[in-house]
CSV table of C-alpha atoms in Angstrom, one decimal:
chain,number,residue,atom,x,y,z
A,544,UNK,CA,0.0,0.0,0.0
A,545,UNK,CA,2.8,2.4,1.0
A,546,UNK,CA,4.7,1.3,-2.0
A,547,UNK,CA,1.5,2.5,-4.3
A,548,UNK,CA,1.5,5.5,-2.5
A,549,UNK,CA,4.6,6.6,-3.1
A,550,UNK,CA,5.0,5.1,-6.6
A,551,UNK,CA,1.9,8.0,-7.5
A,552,UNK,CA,3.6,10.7,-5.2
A,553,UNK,CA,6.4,10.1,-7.7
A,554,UNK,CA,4.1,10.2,-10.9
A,555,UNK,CA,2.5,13.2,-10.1
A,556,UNK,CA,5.4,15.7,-8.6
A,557,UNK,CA,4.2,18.6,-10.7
A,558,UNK,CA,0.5,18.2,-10.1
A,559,UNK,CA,0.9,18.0,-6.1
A,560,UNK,CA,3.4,21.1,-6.4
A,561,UNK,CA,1.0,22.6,-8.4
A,562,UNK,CA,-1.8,22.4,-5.7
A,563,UNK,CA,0.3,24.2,-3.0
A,564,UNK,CA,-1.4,27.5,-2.7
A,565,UNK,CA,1.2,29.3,-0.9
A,566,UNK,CA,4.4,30.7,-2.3
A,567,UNK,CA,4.5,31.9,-5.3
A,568,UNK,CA,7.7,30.1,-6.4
A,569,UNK,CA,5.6,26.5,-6.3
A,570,UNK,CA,3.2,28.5,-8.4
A,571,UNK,CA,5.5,28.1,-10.8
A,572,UNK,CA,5.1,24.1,-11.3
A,573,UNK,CA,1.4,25.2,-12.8
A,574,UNK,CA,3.5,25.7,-16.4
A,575,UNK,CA,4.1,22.4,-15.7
A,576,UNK,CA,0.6,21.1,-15.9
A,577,UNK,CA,0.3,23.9,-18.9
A,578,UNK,CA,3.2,21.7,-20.8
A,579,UNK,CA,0.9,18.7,-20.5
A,580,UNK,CA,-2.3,19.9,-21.8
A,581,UNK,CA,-0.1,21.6,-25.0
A,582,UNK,CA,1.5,18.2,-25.5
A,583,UNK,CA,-2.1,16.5,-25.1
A,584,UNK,CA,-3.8,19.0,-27.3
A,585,UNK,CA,-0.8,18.3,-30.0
A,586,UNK,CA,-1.4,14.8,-30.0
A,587,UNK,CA,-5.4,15.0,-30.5
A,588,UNK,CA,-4.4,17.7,-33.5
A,589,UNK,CA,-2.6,14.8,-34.7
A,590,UNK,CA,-4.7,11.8,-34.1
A,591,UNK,CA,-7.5,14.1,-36.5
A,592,UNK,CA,-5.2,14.6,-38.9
A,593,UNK,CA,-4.4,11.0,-39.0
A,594,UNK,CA,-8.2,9.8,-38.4
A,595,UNK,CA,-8.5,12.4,-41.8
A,596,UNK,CA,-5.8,11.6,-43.7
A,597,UNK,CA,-7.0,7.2,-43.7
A,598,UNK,CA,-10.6,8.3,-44.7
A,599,UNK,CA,-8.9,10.2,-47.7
A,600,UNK,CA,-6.8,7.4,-48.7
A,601,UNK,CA,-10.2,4.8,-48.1
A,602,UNK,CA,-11.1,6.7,-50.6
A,603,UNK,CA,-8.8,6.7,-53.3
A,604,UNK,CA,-8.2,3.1,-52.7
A,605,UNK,CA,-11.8,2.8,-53.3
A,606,UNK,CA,-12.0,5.3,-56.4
A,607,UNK,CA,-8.7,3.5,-57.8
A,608,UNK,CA,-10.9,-0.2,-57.7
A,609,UNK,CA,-14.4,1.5,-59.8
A,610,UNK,CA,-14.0,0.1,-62.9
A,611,UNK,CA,-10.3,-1.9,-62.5
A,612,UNK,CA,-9.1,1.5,-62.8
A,613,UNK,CA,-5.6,0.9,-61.0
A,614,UNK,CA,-4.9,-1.8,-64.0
A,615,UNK,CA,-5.3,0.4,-66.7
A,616,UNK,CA,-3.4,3.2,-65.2
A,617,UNK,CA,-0.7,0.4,-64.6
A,618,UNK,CA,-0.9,-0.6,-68.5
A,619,UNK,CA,-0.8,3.2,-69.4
A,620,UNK,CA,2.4,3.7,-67.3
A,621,UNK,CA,4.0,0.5,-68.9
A,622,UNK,CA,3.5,0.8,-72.2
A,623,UNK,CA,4.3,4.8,-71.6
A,624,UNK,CA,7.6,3.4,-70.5
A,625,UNK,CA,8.1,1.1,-73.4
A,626,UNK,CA,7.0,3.7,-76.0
A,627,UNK,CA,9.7,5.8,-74.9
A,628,UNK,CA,11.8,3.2,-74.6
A,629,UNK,CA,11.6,2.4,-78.8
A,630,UNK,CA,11.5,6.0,-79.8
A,631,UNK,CA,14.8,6.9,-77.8
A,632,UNK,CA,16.2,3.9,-80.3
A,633,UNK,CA,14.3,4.4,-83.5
A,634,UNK,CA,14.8,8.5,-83.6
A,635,UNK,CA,17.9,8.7,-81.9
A,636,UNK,CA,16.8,11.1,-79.0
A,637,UNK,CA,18.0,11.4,-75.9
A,638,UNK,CA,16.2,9.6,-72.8
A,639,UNK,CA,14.8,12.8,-71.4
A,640,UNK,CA,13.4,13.7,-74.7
A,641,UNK,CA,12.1,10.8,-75.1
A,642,UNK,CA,9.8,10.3,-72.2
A,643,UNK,CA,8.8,14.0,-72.5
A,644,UNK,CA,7.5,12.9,-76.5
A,645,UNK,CA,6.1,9.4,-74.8
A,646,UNK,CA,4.1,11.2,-71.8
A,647,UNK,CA,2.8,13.8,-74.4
A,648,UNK,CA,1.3,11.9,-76.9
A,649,UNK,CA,-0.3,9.4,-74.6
A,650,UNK,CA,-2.0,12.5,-73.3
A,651,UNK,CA,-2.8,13.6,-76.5
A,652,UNK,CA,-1.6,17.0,-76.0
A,653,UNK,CA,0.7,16.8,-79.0
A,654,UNK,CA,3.1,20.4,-78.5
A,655,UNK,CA,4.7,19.1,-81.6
A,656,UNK,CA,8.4,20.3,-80.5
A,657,UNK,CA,9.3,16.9,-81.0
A,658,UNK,CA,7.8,14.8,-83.5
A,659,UNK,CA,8.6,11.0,-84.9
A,660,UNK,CA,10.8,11.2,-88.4
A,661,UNK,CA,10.6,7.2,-88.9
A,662,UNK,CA,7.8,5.2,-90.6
A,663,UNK,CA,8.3,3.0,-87.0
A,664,UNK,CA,8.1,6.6,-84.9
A,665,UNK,CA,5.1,7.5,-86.6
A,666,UNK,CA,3.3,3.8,-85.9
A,667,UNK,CA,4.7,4.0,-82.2
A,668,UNK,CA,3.3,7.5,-82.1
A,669,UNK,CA,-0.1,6.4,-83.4
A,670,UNK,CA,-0.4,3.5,-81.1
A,671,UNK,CA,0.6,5.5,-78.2
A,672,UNK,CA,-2.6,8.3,-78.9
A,673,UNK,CA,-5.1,5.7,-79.0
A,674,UNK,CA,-3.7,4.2,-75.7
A,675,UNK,CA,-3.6,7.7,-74.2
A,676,UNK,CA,-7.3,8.2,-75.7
A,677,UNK,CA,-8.8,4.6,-74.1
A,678,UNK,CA,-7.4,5.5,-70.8
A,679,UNK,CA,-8.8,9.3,-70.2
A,680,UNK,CA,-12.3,7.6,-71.5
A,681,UNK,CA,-11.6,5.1,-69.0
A,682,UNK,CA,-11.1,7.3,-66.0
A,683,UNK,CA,-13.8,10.1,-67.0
A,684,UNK,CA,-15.9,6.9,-67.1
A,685,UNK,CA,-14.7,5.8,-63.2
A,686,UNK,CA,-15.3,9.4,-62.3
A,687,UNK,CA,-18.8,9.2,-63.2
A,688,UNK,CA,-19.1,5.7,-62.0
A,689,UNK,CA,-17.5,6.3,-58.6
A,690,UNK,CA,-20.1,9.4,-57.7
A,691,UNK,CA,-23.1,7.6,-59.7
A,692,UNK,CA,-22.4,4.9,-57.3
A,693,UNK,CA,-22.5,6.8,-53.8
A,694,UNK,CA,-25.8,8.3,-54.9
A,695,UNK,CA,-27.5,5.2,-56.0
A,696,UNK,CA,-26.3,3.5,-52.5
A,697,UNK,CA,-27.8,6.5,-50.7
A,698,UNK,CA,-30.8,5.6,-52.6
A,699,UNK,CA,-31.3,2.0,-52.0
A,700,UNK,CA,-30.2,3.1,-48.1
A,701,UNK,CA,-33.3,5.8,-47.9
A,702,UNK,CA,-35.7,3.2,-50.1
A,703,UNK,CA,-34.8,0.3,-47.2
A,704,UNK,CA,-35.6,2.7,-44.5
A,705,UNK,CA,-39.1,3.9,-46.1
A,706,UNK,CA,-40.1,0.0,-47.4
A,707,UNK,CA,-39.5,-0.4,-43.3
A,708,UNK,CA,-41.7,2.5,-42.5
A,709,UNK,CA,-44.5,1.6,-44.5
A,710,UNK,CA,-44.6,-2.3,-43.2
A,711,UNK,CA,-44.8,0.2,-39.9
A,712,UNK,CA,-47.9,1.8,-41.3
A,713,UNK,CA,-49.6,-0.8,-42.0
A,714,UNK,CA,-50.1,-1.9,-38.7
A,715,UNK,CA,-51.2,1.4,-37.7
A,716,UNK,CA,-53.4,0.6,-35.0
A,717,UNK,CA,-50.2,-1.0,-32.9
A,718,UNK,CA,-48.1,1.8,-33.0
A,719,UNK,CA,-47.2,3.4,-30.0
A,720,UNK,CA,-46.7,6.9,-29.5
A,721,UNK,CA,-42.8,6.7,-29.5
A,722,UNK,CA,-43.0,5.0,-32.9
A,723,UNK,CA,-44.9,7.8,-34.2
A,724,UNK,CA,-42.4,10.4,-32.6
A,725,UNK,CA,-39.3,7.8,-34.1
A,726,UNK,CA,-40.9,7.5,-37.6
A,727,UNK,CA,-41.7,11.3,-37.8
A,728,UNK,CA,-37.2,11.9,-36.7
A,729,UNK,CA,-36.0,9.2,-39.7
A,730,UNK,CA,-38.3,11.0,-42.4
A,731,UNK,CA,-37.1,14.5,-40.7
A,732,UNK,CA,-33.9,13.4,-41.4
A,733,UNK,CA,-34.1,11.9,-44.7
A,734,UNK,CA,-35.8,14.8,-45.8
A,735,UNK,CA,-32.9,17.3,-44.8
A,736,UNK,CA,-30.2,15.0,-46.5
A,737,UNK,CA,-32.0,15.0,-49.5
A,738,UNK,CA,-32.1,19.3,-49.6
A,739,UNK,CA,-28.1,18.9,-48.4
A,740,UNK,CA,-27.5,16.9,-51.4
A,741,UNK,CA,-29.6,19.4,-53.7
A,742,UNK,CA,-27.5,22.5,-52.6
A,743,UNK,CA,-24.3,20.3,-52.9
A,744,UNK,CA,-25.8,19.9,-56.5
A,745,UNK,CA,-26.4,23.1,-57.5
């Protein structure tokens, strides 16, 4: 028992300081306790931030799996690779050059400050446009896909909850009170998500 005693005398040195009301030199040890909550306060900040920042990435892991996305943008990036790869040895350019040319003809963009000479440049050059062009269709597809999806789940949750309302309904005569009050709440609340998600809209 002692042993406890002292063991938490020893733990808490700057809160029992703290509590001394006389002298104003103990008064001192309150920064102490000051030090703490800063230091507890920093660590919530970053639990948040962290709590945050795995919701985000839930996310884009999610967004990344609509549609297989993550193996088409692995295809892209290979072949990407490879294209520059062939052109650095069909038009004699340098490597830098030719992943600049590579990256901006998959993308379409085309600045034309460097442009395939060679019959084999040219069919390298075509290929790598209509790769570029099936992968923006695929991910303005996923983009539409991946918010098309979050509403039509919302919608399938909100039809669930009024198919179990009306089954409620229909046995009128046994609802209570409370059930009243509870059904009147859940079609409150559905009702104000739906004017949320109108103003997100708009």
């Amino acid at each position: 028992m002692q042993r406890e005693n002292l063991s938490i005398i020893k733990k808490n040195i700057p809160d029992l300081i703290a509590i001394i009301p006389f002298s104003s030199v103990f008064r001192l040890a309150r920064l102490t306790r000051l030090a703490r909550i800063i230091r507890l306060s920093k660590v919530s900040r970053v639990l948040r931030t962290t709590i945050w920042l795995s919701k985000f990435k839930d996310k884009i892991v999610s967004f990344l799996k609509t549609n297989g996305l993550i193996y088409m943008i692995m295809l892209t990036i290979t072949i990407n690779c490879i294209g520059a790869l062939l052109i650095y040895k069909l038009e004699d350019m340098t490597i830098v050059d030719s992943f600049w040319w590579s990256f901006v003809t998959t993308t379409t963009v085309g600045y034309g400050d460097i442009s395939p000479n060679t019959i084999g440049g040219k069919v390298l050059a075509a290929i790598l446009m209509l790769v570029g062009i099936g992968f923006i269709g695929m991910l303005t597809g996923t983009i539409a896909t991946y918010f098309l999806k979050d509403v039509s789940e919302t919608k399938t949750y909100q039809e669930e909850i009024i198919k179990d309302i009306q089954q409620k309904l229909d046995d009128f005569e046994d609802l209570s009170n409370d059930d009243i009050d509870s059904i009147c709440m859940v079609l409150k609340t559905l009702s104000n998500e739906n004017r949320e998600k109108t103003r997100r809209v708009e």
